[in-house]
Amino acid sequence: MLFPDYRPRRLRQNEAFRRMIRETHLTVDDLILPLFAISGQNVRTPIESMPGHFQLSIDQLIKTATSAKNLGIPAVMLFGIPDSKDPLGTRAYAADGIVQTAVRTIKDKLPELVVITDVCLCQYTDHGHCGVVEGQTIDNDASLDLLARTALSHAKAGADMVAPSDMMDGRVAEIRNILDENNFSQVPIMSYAAKYCSAYYGPFRSAADSAPQFGDRRTYQMDPANAMEAIREVSMDVEEGADIVMVKPALAYLDIICRVREEFDLPVAAYNVSGEFAMIKAAEKMGWIDGPKVMLETLTAIKRSGADMILTYFAIDAAKALKA
Ligand code: PBG
Ligand code: ZN
């Protein structure tokens, strides 16, 4: 098709035509809101680098979750900030831990809202790593039992879905097993399957107080330079029983989302991470970009690349914008 026989502008000349040929539709159904739970009452500690986000005590978290639910957002992803840390992250799998308590309260007050829990140890370990530390290394196999116990404790508290973000090898199978053995075979696993070792997690680590106290996460999270390896990571998680596979971060990894969408037939989630959110908010604050427009363009791009759902700190803003 060549000019002047074909003129692409014909179908762009008015909004009705543009609506008719639009290929990607972002809707509120696509959005998952991450929330940070902390102990106390009436606590709303602002997260400096994530404007509009707070460490929330459970009474406050319920208010935000209620707004999300009322806007039609189907799900939240819960992160916990514990009162104390230790080498084995014991507060991650305590029945009275912060996430477990928050899940029970949300499911009691807002039963229809889907609660997904992030399963990891890094907020709970004093060294800040996502697994058990042996000397200077992270012991993969010793971490599996603790991660599985964490997932089980979330399911017992009423979590609708668990989402392991640790990147230890074999953790999806371990979690599937422990859930099935304990009558939670109906609880799905959303695995952080292709999770990269990314500098875009910076704001999250100060929000969740989960920065590693020595070294970095390069021995377990993926090298940003690798794409084929993402396919291997995702196929392992699929075979181990993942129900939804996630690519994280989203924006710098749209090619990975696209490949995972093409090669697997499970739902694909993308995590629009803290640093991606912070960059847009910062540029908006400087007056350099139109924040709301860039937000919608970004989320649409993530969906267009192949994501079926998007974890995003923009969930509430986007749900409002999509309503208007
Ligand atoms: C914990 C975890 C991290 C994020 C989600 N779960 C941080 C990390 O792996 O260092 C990042 C989320 C974000 O940046 O928004 N394993
Ligand atoms: Zn972690």
Short mmCIF file of C-alpha atoms and ligand atoms in Angstrom, two decimals:
data_model
loop_
_atom_site.label_atom_id
_atom_site.label_comp_id
_atom_site.label_asym_id
_atom_site.label_seq_id
_atom_site.Cartn_x
_atom_site.Cartn_y
_atom_site.Cartn_z
CA MET A 1 0.00 0.00 0.00
CA LEU A 2 1.62 3.15 -1.19
CA PHE A 3 0.79 6.84 -1.26
CA PRO A 4 -1.32 8.22 -2.86
CA ASP A 5 -3.48 5.05 -3.07
CA TYR A 6 -3.19 4.55 0.66
CA ARG A 7 -3.42 7.50 3.03
CA PRO A 8 -3.11 6.45 6.71
CA ARG A 9 -4.39 9.87 7.72
CA ARG A 10 -7.87 9.03 6.35
CA LEU A 11 -8.64 7.01 9.47
CA ARG A 12 -7.14 9.55 11.84
CA GLN A 13 -9.21 12.51 10.81
CA ASN A 14 -11.76 12.41 13.61
CA GLU A 15 -12.17 10.93 17.07
CA ALA A 16 -14.85 8.45 16.00
CA PHE A 17 -12.52 6.92 13.37
CA ARG A 18 -9.67 6.90 15.86
CA ARG A 19 -11.83 5.08 18.41
CA MET A 20 -12.92 2.54 15.78
CA ILE A 21 -9.40 1.54 14.82
CA ARG A 22 -7.84 1.72 18.30
CA GLU A 23 -5.98 -1.53 19.01
CA THR A 24 -5.27 -1.26 22.72
CA HIS A 25 -7.78 -0.42 25.43
CA LEU A 26 -6.51 0.32 28.89
CA THR A 27 -9.21 -0.29 31.48
CA VAL A 28 -9.47 -0.26 35.25
CA ASP A 29 -9.60 -4.08 35.08
CA ASP A 30 -5.91 -4.03 34.13
CA LEU A 31 -4.73 -2.25 37.26
CA ILE A 32 -3.27 -3.60 40.51
CA LEU A 33 -2.41 -1.14 43.29
CA PRO A 34 0.64 -1.82 45.48
CA LEU A 35 0.21 -0.86 49.16
CA PHE A 36 2.67 -0.68 52.09
CA ALA A 37 1.44 -1.83 55.49
CA ILE A 38 3.11 -0.79 58.75
CA SER A 39 2.08 -1.27 62.38
CA GLY A 40 0.39 1.43 64.48
CA GLN A 41 -2.72 3.53 64.34
CA ASN A 42 -3.36 6.55 62.17
CA VAL A 43 0.04 6.27 60.51
CA ARG A 44 0.36 7.81 57.05
CA THR A 45 4.08 8.33 56.54
CA PRO A 46 4.66 9.87 53.11
CA ILE A 47 7.13 8.12 50.84
CA GLU A 48 9.24 11.04 49.65
CA SER A 49 10.17 9.69 46.22
CA MET A 50 6.70 8.29 45.51
CA PRO A 51 4.31 11.24 45.78
CA GLY A 52 0.81 10.20 46.86
CA HIS A 53 2.07 6.96 48.45
CA PHE A 54 2.44 6.28 52.15
CA GLN A 55 3.45 3.66 54.65
CA LEU A 56 0.00 2.99 56.03
CA SER A 57 -1.16 1.55 59.32
CA ILE A 58 -3.92 -0.96 58.73
CA ASP A 59 -6.78 1.43 59.62
CA GLN A 60 -5.44 3.87 57.00
CA LEU A 61 -4.67 1.15 54.49
CA ILE A 62 -8.32 0.12 54.62
CA LYS A 63 -9.29 3.65 53.58
CA THR A 64 -7.03 3.58 50.52
CA ALA A 65 -8.11 0.04 49.66
CA THR A 66 -11.73 1.17 49.89
CA SER A 67 -11.10 4.05 47.46
CA ALA A 68 -9.37 1.63 45.10
CA LYS A 69 -12.27 -0.79 45.29
CA ASN A 70 -14.82 1.98 44.76
CA LEU A 71 -12.95 3.08 41.65
CA GLY A 72 -13.26 -0.46 40.29
CA ILE A 73 -9.65 -1.54 40.79
CA PRO A 74 -9.86 -5.33 41.13
CA ALA A 75 -6.77 -6.04 43.22
CA VAL A 76 -4.08 -4.73 45.55
CA MET A 77 -0.55 -6.06 46.09
CA LEU A 78 0.46 -5.96 49.72
CA PHE A 79 3.95 -5.27 51.09
CA GLY A 80 4.75 -5.29 54.80
CA ILE A 81 7.16 -3.23 56.86
CA PRO A 82 7.79 -5.24 60.06
CA ASP A 83 8.62 -3.88 63.53
CA SER A 84 11.76 -5.97 63.77
CA LYS A 85 14.21 -7.78 61.51
CA ASP A 86 16.48 -10.78 62.07
CA PRO A 87 18.79 -13.01 59.98
CA LEU A 88 16.03 -15.47 59.03
CA GLY A 89 13.28 -12.91 58.47
CA THR A 90 11.00 -14.60 60.97
CA ARG A 91 8.42 -11.80 60.88
CA ALA A 92 7.78 -12.67 57.22
CA TYR A 93 6.05 -15.94 58.18
CA ALA A 94 4.63 -15.05 61.60
CA ALA A 95 0.89 -15.63 61.92
CA ASP A 96 0.60 -12.21 63.61
CA GLY A 97 2.96 -10.46 61.16
CA ILE A 98 2.08 -7.16 59.52
CA VAL A 99 1.05 -8.61 56.15
CA GLN A 100 -0.93 -11.44 57.73
CA THR A 101 -2.80 -8.97 59.95
CA ALA A 102 -3.41 -6.57 57.07
CA VAL A 103 -4.75 -9.39 54.86
CA ARG A 104 -7.17 -10.55 57.54
CA THR A 105 -8.47 -7.02 58.02
CA ILE A 106 -8.87 -6.24 54.31
CA LYS A 107 -10.62 -9.55 53.62
CA ASP A 108 -12.91 -8.89 56.57
CA LYS A 109 -13.82 -5.34 55.52
CA LEU A 110 -13.61 -5.62 51.72
CA PRO A 111 -14.17 -9.28 50.85
CA GLU A 112 -14.54 -8.65 47.10
CA LEU A 113 -11.21 -6.87 46.74
CA VAL A 114 -8.52 -9.32 45.59
CA VAL A 115 -5.53 -9.29 47.91
CA ILE A 116 -2.23 -10.43 46.41
CA THR A 117 0.72 -10.68 48.79
CA ASP A 118 4.34 -10.11 47.86
CA VAL A 119 6.29 -13.11 49.15
CA CYS A 120 9.88 -12.22 49.97
CA LEU A 121 12.26 -11.96 52.90
CA CYS A 122 14.15 -8.73 52.18
CA GLN A 123 11.95 -6.41 54.28
CA TYR A 124 12.23 -8.89 57.15
CA THR A 125 15.92 -9.85 57.18
CA ASP A 126 18.44 -7.66 58.98
CA HIS A 127 20.85 -8.07 56.04
CA GLY A 128 18.15 -7.01 53.56
CA HIS A 129 18.61 -9.93 51.15
CA CYS A 130 15.73 -11.92 49.67
CA GLY A 131 17.05 -15.23 51.01
CA VAL A 132 19.13 -16.79 53.78
CA VAL A 133 22.71 -15.50 53.99
CA GLU A 134 25.63 -17.91 54.48
CA GLY A 135 28.77 -15.84 54.93
CA GLN A 136 28.68 -13.47 51.96
CA THR A 137 26.44 -15.58 49.73
CA ILE A 138 22.70 -16.20 49.48
CA ASP A 139 21.86 -19.86 50.13
CA ASN A 140 19.22 -20.75 47.56
CA ASP A 141 17.96 -24.06 48.94
CA ALA A 142 17.92 -22.94 52.56
CA SER A 143 15.69 -20.01 51.53
CA LEU A 144 13.01 -22.13 49.88
CA ASP A 145 11.41 -23.43 53.07
CA LEU A 146 11.17 -19.92 54.55
CA LEU A 147 9.61 -18.52 51.38
CA ALA A 148 7.13 -21.39 51.27
CA ARG A 149 6.23 -20.82 54.92
CA THR A 150 5.72 -17.13 54.16
CA ALA A 151 3.36 -17.93 51.29
CA LEU A 152 1.46 -20.43 53.43
CA SER A 153 1.07 -17.91 56.26
CA HIS A 154 -0.39 -15.43 53.77
CA ALA A 155 -2.83 -18.01 52.43
CA LYS A 156 -3.86 -18.91 55.99
CA ALA A 157 -4.55 -15.23 56.64
CA GLY A 158 -6.84 -15.18 53.61
CA ALA A 159 -4.67 -13.94 50.74
CA ASP A 160 -6.35 -14.53 47.37
CA MET A 161 -3.05 -14.95 45.53
CA VAL A 162 0.64 -15.08 46.47
CA ALA A 163 3.43 -13.44 44.49
CA PRO A 164 7.01 -14.62 45.15
CA SER A 165 9.48 -11.84 44.27
CA ASP A 166 12.69 -13.33 45.68
CA MET A 167 14.13 -14.94 42.51
CA MET A 168 15.45 -18.05 44.29
CA ASP A 169 15.52 -21.06 41.94
CA GLY A 170 12.73 -23.56 42.57
CA ARG A 171 10.57 -21.45 44.83
CA VAL A 172 7.41 -21.67 42.76
CA ALA A 173 7.32 -25.49 43.04
CA GLU A 174 8.08 -25.30 46.75
CA ILE A 175 5.23 -22.81 47.29
CA ARG A 176 2.81 -24.80 45.11
CA ASN A 177 3.60 -27.93 47.15
CA ILE A 178 3.13 -26.38 50.57
CA LEU A 179 -0.12 -24.69 49.50
CA ASP A 180 -1.51 -27.91 48.05
CA GLU A 181 -0.51 -29.96 51.10
CA ASN A 182 -2.40 -27.52 53.32
CA ASN A 183 -5.66 -27.36 51.39
CA PHE A 184 -4.86 -24.14 49.54
CA SER A 185 -4.80 -25.68 46.08
CA GLN A 186 -7.19 -22.92 44.96
CA VAL A 187 -4.72 -20.12 45.75
CA PRO A 188 -2.96 -19.04 42.55
CA ILE A 189 0.70 -18.04 42.27
CA MET A 190 1.70 -14.89 40.42
CA SER A 191 5.43 -15.37 40.03
CA TYR A 192 7.85 -12.54 39.55
CA ALA A 193 9.28 -14.74 36.81
CA ALA A 194 11.58 -12.42 34.87
CA LYS A 195 12.70 -10.00 37.54
CA TYR A 196 15.72 -7.92 36.66
CA CYS A 197 18.39 -6.49 38.93
CA SER A 198 17.25 -2.95 38.37
CA ALA A 199 18.19 0.49 39.66
CA TYR A 200 14.54 1.42 39.10
CA TYR A 201 13.70 -0.19 42.46
CA GLY A 202 15.40 2.63 44.37
CA PRO A 203 12.30 4.45 45.69
CA PHE A 204 10.68 1.15 46.72
CA ARG A 205 13.67 0.14 48.79
CA SER A 206 13.45 3.31 50.86
CA ALA A 207 9.66 2.92 51.09
CA ALA A 208 9.90 -0.69 52.27
CA ASP A 209 13.25 -0.34 54.07
CA SER A 210 14.54 -3.34 52.14
CA ALA A 211 17.91 -2.28 50.71
CA PRO A 212 20.59 -4.97 51.01
CA GLN A 213 23.04 -4.15 53.81
CA PHE A 214 25.99 -5.62 51.88
CA GLY A 215 26.52 -6.33 48.22
CA ASP A 216 23.64 -6.24 45.76
CA ARG A 217 21.04 -8.55 44.26
CA ARG A 218 23.01 -9.53 41.12
CA THR A 219 23.46 -13.16 42.21
CA TYR A 220 19.71 -13.78 42.12
CA GLN A 221 17.96 -11.07 40.06
CA MET A 222 18.53 -11.08 36.29
CA ASP A 223 21.13 -9.16 34.33
CA PRO A 224 19.36 -6.34 32.39
CA ALA A 225 21.37 -7.35 29.33
CA ASN A 226 19.63 -10.74 29.00
CA ALA A 227 16.50 -11.64 27.04
CA MET A 228 16.77 -15.38 26.23
CA GLU A 229 17.38 -16.02 29.90
CA ALA A 230 14.00 -14.44 30.65
CA ILE A 231 12.36 -17.13 28.53
CA ARG A 232 14.17 -19.83 30.51
CA GLU A 233 13.16 -18.22 33.81
CA VAL A 234 9.52 -17.94 32.77
CA SER A 235 9.35 -21.50 31.43
CA MET A 236 10.71 -22.84 34.74
CA ASP A 237 8.04 -21.00 36.69
CA VAL A 238 5.33 -22.16 34.31
CA GLU A 239 6.44 -25.79 34.75
CA GLU A 240 6.63 -25.37 38.50
CA GLY A 241 3.00 -24.25 38.61
CA ALA A 242 2.82 -20.48 38.23
CA ASP A 243 -0.64 -19.23 37.25
CA ILE A 244 0.43 -15.74 36.18
CA VAL A 245 3.95 -14.75 35.13
CA MET A 246 5.35 -11.31 35.72
CA VAL A 247 7.99 -9.23 34.00
CA LYS A 248 9.61 -6.55 36.14
CA PRO A 249 10.36 -3.67 35.63
CA ALA A 250 8.10 -2.78 32.72
CA LEU A 251 9.26 0.24 30.74
CA ALA A 252 12.86 -0.70 30.07
CA TYR A 253 11.72 -4.30 29.42
CA LEU A 254 8.84 -3.95 26.95
CA ASP A 255 10.66 -6.30 24.59
CA ILE A 256 10.66 -8.96 27.30
CA ILE A 257 6.93 -8.49 27.95
CA CYS A 258 6.33 -8.86 24.22
CA ARG A 259 8.38 -12.07 23.96
CA VAL A 260 6.86 -13.63 27.06
CA ARG A 261 3.37 -12.83 25.71
CA GLU A 262 4.21 -14.52 22.42
CA GLU A 263 5.84 -17.64 23.88
CA PHE A 264 3.51 -18.54 26.76
CA ASP A 265 -0.23 -18.91 27.09
CA LEU A 266 -0.56 -17.83 30.72
CA PRO A 267 -1.68 -14.35 31.76
CA VAL A 268 1.26 -11.93 31.81
CA ALA A 269 1.64 -9.24 34.46
CA ALA A 270 4.03 -6.29 34.22
CA TYR A 271 5.31 -4.31 37.18
CA ASN A 272 5.54 -0.58 36.47
CA VAL A 273 8.02 -0.10 39.31
CA SER A 274 8.72 2.66 41.79
CA GLY A 275 11.50 4.35 39.79
CA GLU A 276 9.34 4.51 36.67
CA PHE A 277 6.62 6.17 38.72
CA ALA A 278 9.06 8.54 40.41
CA MET A 279 10.58 9.73 37.11
CA ILE A 280 7.21 10.73 35.72
CA LYS A 281 6.13 12.41 38.96
CA ALA A 282 9.42 14.31 39.19
CA ALA A 283 9.32 15.56 35.60
CA GLU A 284 5.69 16.56 36.08
CA LYS A 285 6.59 18.48 39.23
CA MET A 286 9.31 20.33 37.29
CA GLY A 287 6.68 21.31 34.75
CA TRP A 288 8.61 19.48 32.03
CA ILE A 289 5.95 16.98 30.99
CA ASP A 290 2.18 16.62 31.18
CA GLY A 291 2.08 14.01 33.96
CA PRO A 292 -1.43 12.58 33.45
CA LYS A 293 -0.90 12.23 29.69
CA VAL A 294 2.48 10.57 30.12
CA MET A 295 0.94 8.23 32.71
CA LEU A 296 -1.78 7.04 30.32
CA GLU A 297 0.63 6.77 27.40
CA THR A 298 3.00 4.69 29.54
CA LEU A 299 0.32 2.32 30.84
CA THR A 300 -1.10 1.93 27.33
CA ALA A 301 2.38 1.08 26.03
CA ILE A 302 2.83 -1.60 28.70
CA LYS A 303 -0.54 -3.09 27.76
CA ARG A 304 0.23 -2.83 24.01
CA SER A 305 3.49 -4.70 24.52
CA GLY A 306 1.49 -7.69 25.80
CA ALA A 307 0.75 -7.27 29.51
CA ASP A 308 -2.67 -8.49 30.64
CA MET A 309 -2.37 -6.65 33.94
CA ILE A 310 -0.18 -3.90 35.35
CA LEU A 311 1.03 -3.42 38.88
CA THR A 312 1.33 0.32 39.16
CA TYR A 313 1.55 3.12 41.70
CA PHE A 314 -0.59 5.06 39.19
CA ALA A 315 -3.54 2.69 39.72
CA ILE A 316 -5.74 5.22 41.55
CA ASP A 317 -4.80 8.17 39.31
CA ALA A 318 -5.31 6.05 36.20
CA ALA A 319 -8.64 4.66 37.39
CA LYS A 320 -9.84 8.23 37.95
CA ALA A 321 -8.56 9.39 34.57
CA LEU A 322 -10.20 6.46 32.80
CA LYS A 323 -13.50 7.29 34.49
CA ALA A 324 -13.49 10.94 33.46
C1 PBG B 1 11.19 -7.29 47.06
C2 PBG B 1 10.60 -6.41 46.01
C3 PBG B 1 11.19 -5.31 45.37
C4 PBG B 1 10.21 -4.76 44.56
C5 PBG B 1 9.07 -5.55 44.70
N1 PBG B 1 9.35 -6.58 45.58
C6 PBG B 1 12.53 -4.70 45.54
C7 PBG B 1 13.72 -5.46 45.17
O1 PBG B 1 13.66 -6.55 44.61
O2 PBG B 1 14.79 -4.96 45.50
C8 PBG B 1 10.37 -3.52 43.72
C9 PBG B 1 9.11 -2.78 43.45
C10 PBG B 1 9.28 -1.39 42.96
O3 PBG B 1 10.38 -0.87 42.74
O4 PBG B 1 8.25 -0.76 42.77
N2 PBG B 1 11.83 -8.42 46.60
ZN ZN B 2 13.14 -9.40 48.20
#
